[in-house]
Tab-separated table of C-alpha atoms in Angstrom:
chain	number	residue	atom	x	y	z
A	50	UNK	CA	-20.083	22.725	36.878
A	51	UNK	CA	-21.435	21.030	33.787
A	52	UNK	CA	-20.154	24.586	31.827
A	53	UNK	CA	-17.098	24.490	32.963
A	54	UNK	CA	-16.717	21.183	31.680
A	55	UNK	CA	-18.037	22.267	28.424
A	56	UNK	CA	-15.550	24.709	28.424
A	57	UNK	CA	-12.542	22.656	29.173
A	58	UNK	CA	-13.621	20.031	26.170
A	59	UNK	CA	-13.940	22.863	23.696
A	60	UNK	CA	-10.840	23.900	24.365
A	61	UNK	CA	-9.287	20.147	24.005
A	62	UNK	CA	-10.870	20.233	20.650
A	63	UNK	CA	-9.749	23.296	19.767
A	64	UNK	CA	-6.172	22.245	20.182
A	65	UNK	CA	-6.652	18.918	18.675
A	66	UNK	CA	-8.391	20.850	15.158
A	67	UNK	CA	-5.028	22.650	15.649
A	68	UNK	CA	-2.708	20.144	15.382
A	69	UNK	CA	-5.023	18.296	13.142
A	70	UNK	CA	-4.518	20.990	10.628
A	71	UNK	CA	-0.567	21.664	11.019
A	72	UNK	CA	-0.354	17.861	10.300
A	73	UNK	CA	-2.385	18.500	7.297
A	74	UNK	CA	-0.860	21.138	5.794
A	75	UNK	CA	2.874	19.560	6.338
A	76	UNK	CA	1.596	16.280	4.019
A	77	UNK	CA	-0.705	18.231	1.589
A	78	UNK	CA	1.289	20.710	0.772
A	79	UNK	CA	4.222	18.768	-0.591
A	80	UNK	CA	1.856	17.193	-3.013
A	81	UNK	CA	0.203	20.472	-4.304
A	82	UNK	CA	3.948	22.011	-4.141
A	83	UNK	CA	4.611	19.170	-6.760
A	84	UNK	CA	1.398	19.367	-9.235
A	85	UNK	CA	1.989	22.987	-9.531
A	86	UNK	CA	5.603	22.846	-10.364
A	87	UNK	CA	4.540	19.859	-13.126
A	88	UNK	CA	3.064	22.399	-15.043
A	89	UNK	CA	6.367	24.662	-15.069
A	90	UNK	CA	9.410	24.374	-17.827
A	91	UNK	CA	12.688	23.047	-14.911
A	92	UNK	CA	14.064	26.868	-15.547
A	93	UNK	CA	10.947	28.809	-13.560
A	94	UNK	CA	10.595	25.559	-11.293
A	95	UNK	CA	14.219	26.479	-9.745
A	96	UNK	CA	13.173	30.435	-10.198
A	97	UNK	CA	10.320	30.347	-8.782
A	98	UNK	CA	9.215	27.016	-7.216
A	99	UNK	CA	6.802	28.516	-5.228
A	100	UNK	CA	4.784	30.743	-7.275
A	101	UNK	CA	1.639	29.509	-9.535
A	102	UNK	CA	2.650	28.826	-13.065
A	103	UNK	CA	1.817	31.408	-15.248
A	104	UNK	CA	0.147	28.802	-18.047
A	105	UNK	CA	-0.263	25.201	-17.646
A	106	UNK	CA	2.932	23.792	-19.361
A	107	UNK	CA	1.926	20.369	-20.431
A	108	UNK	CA	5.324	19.347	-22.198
A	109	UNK	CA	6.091	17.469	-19.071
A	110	UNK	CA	3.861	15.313	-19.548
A	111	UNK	CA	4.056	14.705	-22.864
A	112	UNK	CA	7.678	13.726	-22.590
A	113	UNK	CA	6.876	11.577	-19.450
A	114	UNK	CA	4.744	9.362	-21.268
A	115	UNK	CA	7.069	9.221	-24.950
A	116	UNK	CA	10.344	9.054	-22.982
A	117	UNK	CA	9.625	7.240	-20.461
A	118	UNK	CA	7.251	4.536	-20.929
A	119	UNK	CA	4.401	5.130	-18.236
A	120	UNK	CA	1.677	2.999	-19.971
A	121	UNK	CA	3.999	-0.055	-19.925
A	122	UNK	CA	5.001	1.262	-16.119
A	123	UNK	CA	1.401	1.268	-15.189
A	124	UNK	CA	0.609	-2.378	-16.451
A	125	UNK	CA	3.652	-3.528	-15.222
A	126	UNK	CA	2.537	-2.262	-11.342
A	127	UNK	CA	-0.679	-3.072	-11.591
A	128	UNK	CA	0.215	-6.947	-12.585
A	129	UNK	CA	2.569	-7.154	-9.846
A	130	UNK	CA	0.276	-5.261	-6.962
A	131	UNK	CA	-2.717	-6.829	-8.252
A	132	UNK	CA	-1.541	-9.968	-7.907
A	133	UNK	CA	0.092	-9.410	-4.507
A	134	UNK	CA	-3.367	-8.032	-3.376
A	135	UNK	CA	-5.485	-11.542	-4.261
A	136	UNK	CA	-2.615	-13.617	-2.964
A	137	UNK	CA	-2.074	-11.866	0.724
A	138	UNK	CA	-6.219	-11.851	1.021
A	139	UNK	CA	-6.178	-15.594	0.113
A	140	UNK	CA	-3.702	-16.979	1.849
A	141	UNK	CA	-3.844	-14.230	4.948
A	142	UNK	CA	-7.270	-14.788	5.468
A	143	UNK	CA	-6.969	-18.573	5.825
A	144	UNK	CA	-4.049	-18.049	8.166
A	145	UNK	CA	-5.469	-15.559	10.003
A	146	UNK	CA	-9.006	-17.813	10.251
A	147	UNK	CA	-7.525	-20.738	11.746
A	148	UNK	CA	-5.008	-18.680	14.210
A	149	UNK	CA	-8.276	-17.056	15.434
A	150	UNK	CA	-10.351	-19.972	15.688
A	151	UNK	CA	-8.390	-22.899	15.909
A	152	UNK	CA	-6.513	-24.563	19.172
A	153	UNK	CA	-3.512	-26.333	18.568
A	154	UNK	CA	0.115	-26.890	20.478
A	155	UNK	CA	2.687	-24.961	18.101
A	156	UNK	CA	0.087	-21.595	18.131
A	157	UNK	CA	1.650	-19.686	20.340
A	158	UNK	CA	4.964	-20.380	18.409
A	159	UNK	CA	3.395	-19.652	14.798
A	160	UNK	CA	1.862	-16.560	16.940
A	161	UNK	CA	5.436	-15.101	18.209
A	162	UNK	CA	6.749	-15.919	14.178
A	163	UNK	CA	4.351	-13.710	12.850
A	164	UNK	CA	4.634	-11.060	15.291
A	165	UNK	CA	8.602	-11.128	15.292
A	166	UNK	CA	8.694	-10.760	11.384
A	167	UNK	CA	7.220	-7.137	11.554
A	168	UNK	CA	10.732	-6.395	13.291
A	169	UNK	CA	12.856	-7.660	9.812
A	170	UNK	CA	13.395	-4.684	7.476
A	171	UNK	CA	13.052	-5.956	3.639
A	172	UNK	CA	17.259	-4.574	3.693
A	173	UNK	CA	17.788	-7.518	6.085
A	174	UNK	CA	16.851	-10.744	3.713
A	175	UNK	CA	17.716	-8.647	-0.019
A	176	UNK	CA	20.742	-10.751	-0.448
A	177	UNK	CA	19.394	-14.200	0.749
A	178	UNK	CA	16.426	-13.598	-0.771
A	179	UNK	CA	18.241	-12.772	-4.515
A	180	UNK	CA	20.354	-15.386	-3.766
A	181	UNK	CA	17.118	-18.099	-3.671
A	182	UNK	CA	15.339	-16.736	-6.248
A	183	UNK	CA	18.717	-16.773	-8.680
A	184	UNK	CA	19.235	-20.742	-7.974
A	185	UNK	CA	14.982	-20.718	-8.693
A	186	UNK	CA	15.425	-18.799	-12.171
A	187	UNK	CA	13.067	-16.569	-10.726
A	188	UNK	CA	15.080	-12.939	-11.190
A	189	UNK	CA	13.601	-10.945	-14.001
A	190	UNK	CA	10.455	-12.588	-13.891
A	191	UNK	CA	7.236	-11.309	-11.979
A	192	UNK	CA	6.552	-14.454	-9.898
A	193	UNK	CA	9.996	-13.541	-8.896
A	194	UNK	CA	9.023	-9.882	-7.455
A	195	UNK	CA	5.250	-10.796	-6.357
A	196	UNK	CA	6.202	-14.182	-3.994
A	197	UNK	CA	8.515	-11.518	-1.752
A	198	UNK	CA	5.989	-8.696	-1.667
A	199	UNK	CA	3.147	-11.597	-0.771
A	200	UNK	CA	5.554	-12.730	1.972
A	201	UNK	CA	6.274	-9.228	3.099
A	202	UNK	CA	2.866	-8.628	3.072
A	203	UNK	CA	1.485	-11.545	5.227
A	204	UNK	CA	2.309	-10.743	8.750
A	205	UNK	CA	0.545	-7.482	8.651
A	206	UNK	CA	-2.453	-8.891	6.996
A	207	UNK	CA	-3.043	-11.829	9.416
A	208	UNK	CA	-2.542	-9.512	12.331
A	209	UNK	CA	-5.239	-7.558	11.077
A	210	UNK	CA	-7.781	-10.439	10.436
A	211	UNK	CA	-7.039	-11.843	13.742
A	212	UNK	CA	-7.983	-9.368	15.278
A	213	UNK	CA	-11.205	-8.310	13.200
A	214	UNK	CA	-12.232	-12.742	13.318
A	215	UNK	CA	-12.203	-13.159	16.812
A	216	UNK	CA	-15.076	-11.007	17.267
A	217	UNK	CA	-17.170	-12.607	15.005
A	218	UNK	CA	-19.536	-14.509	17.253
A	219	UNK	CA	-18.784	-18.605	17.232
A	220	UNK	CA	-22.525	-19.178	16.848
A	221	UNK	CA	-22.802	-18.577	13.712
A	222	UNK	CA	-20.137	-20.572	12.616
A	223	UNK	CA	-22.193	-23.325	14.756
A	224	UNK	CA	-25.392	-22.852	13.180
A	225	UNK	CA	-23.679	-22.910	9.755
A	226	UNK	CA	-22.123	-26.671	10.909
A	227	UNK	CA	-25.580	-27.534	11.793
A	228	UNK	CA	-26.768	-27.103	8.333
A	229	UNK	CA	-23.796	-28.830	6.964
A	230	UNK	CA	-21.157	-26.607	5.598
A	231	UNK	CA	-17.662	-28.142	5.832
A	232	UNK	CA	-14.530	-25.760	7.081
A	233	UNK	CA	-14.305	-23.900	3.606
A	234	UNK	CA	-17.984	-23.511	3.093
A	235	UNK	CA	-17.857	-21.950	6.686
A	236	UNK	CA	-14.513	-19.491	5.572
A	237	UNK	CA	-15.873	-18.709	2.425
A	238	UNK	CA	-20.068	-18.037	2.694
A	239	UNK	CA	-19.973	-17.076	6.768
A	240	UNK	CA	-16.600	-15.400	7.777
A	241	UNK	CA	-15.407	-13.404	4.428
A	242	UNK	CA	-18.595	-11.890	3.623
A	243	UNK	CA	-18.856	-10.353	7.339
A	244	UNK	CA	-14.812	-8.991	7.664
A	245	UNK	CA	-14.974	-7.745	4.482
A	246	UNK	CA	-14.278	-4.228	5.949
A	247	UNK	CA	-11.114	-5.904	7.420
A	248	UNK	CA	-10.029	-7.710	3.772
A	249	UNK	CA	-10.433	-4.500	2.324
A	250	UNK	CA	-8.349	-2.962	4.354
A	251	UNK	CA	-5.628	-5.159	4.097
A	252	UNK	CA	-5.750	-5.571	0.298
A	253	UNK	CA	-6.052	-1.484	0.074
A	254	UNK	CA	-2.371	-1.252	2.169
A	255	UNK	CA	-0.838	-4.527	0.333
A	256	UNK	CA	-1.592	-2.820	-2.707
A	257	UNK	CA	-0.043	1.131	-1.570
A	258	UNK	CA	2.970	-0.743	-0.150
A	259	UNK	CA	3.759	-3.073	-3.282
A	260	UNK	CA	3.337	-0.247	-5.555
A	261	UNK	CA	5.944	1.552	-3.829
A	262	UNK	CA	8.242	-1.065	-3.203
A	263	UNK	CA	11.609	0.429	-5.014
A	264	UNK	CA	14.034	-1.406	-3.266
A	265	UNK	CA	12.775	-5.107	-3.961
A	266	UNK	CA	11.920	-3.751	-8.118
A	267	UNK	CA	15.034	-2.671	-8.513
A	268	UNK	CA	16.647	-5.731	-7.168
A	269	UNK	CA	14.917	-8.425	-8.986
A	270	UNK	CA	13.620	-7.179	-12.365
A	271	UNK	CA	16.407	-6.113	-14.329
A	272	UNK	CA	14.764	-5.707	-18.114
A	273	UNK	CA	12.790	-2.453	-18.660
A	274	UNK	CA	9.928	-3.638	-20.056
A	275	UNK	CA	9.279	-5.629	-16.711
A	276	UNK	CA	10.092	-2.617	-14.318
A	277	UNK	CA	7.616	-0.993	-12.283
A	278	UNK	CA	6.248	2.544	-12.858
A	279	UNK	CA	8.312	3.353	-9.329
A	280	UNK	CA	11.199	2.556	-11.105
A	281	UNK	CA	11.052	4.590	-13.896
A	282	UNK	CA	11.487	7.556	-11.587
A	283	UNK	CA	14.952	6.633	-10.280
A	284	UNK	CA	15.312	6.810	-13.704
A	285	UNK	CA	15.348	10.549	-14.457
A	286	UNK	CA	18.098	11.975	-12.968
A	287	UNK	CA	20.426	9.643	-14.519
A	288	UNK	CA	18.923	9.497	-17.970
A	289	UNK	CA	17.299	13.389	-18.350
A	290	UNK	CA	19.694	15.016	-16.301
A	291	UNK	CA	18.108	17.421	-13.599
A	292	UNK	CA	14.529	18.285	-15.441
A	293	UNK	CA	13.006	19.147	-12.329
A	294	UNK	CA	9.497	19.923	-14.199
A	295	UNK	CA	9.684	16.267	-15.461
A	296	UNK	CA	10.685	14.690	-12.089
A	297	UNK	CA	7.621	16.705	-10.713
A	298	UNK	CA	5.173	15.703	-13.397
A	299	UNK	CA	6.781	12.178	-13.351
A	300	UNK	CA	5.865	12.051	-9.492
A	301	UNK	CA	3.019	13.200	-9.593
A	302	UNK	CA	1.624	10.735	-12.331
A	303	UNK	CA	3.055	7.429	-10.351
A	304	UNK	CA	1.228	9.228	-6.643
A	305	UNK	CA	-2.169	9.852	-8.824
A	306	UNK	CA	-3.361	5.953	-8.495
A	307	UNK	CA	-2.516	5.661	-4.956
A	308	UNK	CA	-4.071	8.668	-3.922
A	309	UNK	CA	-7.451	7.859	-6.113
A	310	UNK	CA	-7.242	4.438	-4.045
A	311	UNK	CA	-6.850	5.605	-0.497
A	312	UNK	CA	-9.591	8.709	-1.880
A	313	UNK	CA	-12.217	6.041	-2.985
A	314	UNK	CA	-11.412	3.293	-0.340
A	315	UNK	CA	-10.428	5.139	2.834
A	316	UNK	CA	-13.729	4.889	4.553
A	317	UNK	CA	-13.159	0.698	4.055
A	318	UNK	CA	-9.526	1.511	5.584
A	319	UNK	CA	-10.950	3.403	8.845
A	320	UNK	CA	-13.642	0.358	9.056
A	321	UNK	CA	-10.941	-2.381	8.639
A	322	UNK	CA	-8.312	-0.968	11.406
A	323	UNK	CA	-11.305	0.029	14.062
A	324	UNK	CA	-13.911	-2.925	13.594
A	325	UNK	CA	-11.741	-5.076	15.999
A	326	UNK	CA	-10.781	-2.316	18.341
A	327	UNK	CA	-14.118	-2.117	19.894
A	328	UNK	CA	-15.688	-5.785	21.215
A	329	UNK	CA	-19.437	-6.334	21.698
């Protein structure tokens, strides 16, 4: 009995390391399709896309980085996700702290708000939204692009820490009132340092998702020295025509920091999205 068993589970796993691996190859091999055409003049890319470059041609990258401004493109993303990052774990975490712990009459109302604005596409509000920050003399500024991507960030964040902060046992928040911490005191020396798994994890995907936010950058920050490094792609086809070794180079330049993130963090992410999964 107990082989048979056995027998029936290796076989589940066998078809799960399966399907584990076509899922793999579909999203890995896209990327190291692009790195290996970066290294190719556009002439042998459309040749032969699929064959290994014969020596690494590193003109790509050269012209990426004269023509079209990545160092400026980097600081530029990294100001606006950076500060998108500190502002969604601040104010998400307080949110999501008294939701969790707090009792009041409007929660289930604040509850249903947060909940209901995962269903809004970032499409939906564009024109409203460029319309308040015009009358605000935000546009072209980077308070202007962050305050949206904080907002569009929030929901997902405070879902998260809900659900990691309610299964933090209340006792030690009572033992911490017994030795006189105030509200904050409790928040900030008690609750952060235990769902720090869950704060990284929602910093880590506030971070991926503002870095790729095209539609909002394009929208909002008009001058080129204030654009994103995600915009600078949209750029290439209209300015450098179709130099498909510089759009792969180009591509694969912007995806290196977010793949060096998710590489060094993603053991924070799986910690984050299961801690509250599991109670007790």
């Amino acid at each position: 009995m107990s082989t048979k068993v056995k027998k029936k589970g290796s076989g589940g796993k066998t078809i799960t390391y399966i399907v584990l691996c076509l899922y793999a190859f579909t999203t890995i091999y896209p990327l190291v399709w692009v790195i290996n055409n970066s290294f190719k003049p556009s002439k042998d890319v459309i040749q032969h896309s699929f064959a290994l470059p014969n020596s690494f041609y590193l003109d790509n990258y050269v012209n990426a980085f004269k023509k079209m401004s990545i160092g400026r493109g980097y600081l530029n993303s990294f100001i606006v996700s950076g500060s998108v990052v500190v502002l969604v774990i601040l104010f998400g975490g307080m949110a999501a702290y008294v939701m969790s712990r707090y009792n009041f009459k409007t929660k289930g109302f604040f509850n249903m708000l947060i909940v209901g604005s995962l269903l809004f596409p970032a499409y939906v509000t564009a024109i409203p939204l460029f319309g308040m920050l015009y009358k605000m003399k935000l546009t072209n500024t980077y308070l202007g692009l962050i305050l949206p991507q904080v907002a569009g960030n929030l929901s997902f964040a405070i879902i998260v820490l809900m659900g990691y902060l309610v299964t933090i046992p209340i006792e030690l928040e009572e033992a911490a009132v017994v030795e006189g911490c105030n509200a904050w005191q409790i928040y900030s020396k008690v609750i952060f340092p235990i769902a720090k798994p869950a704060f990284a994890t929602v910093g880590i995907f506030s971070f991926l998702w503002s870095y790729n936010d095209l539609f909002m950058s394009i929208i909002i920050l008009r001058s080129r020295n204030m654009q994103p490094i995600n915009v600078l792609l949209n750029e290439i086809s209209s300015q450098y025509g179709t130099d498909y070794g510089l759009m792969a180079s180009a591509i694969t330049i912007i995806v290196l920091p977010m793949l060096c993130v998710y590489l060094a963090f993603q053991q924070q992410i799986v910690d984050g999205l299961t801690a509250g999964a599991v109670k007790g």
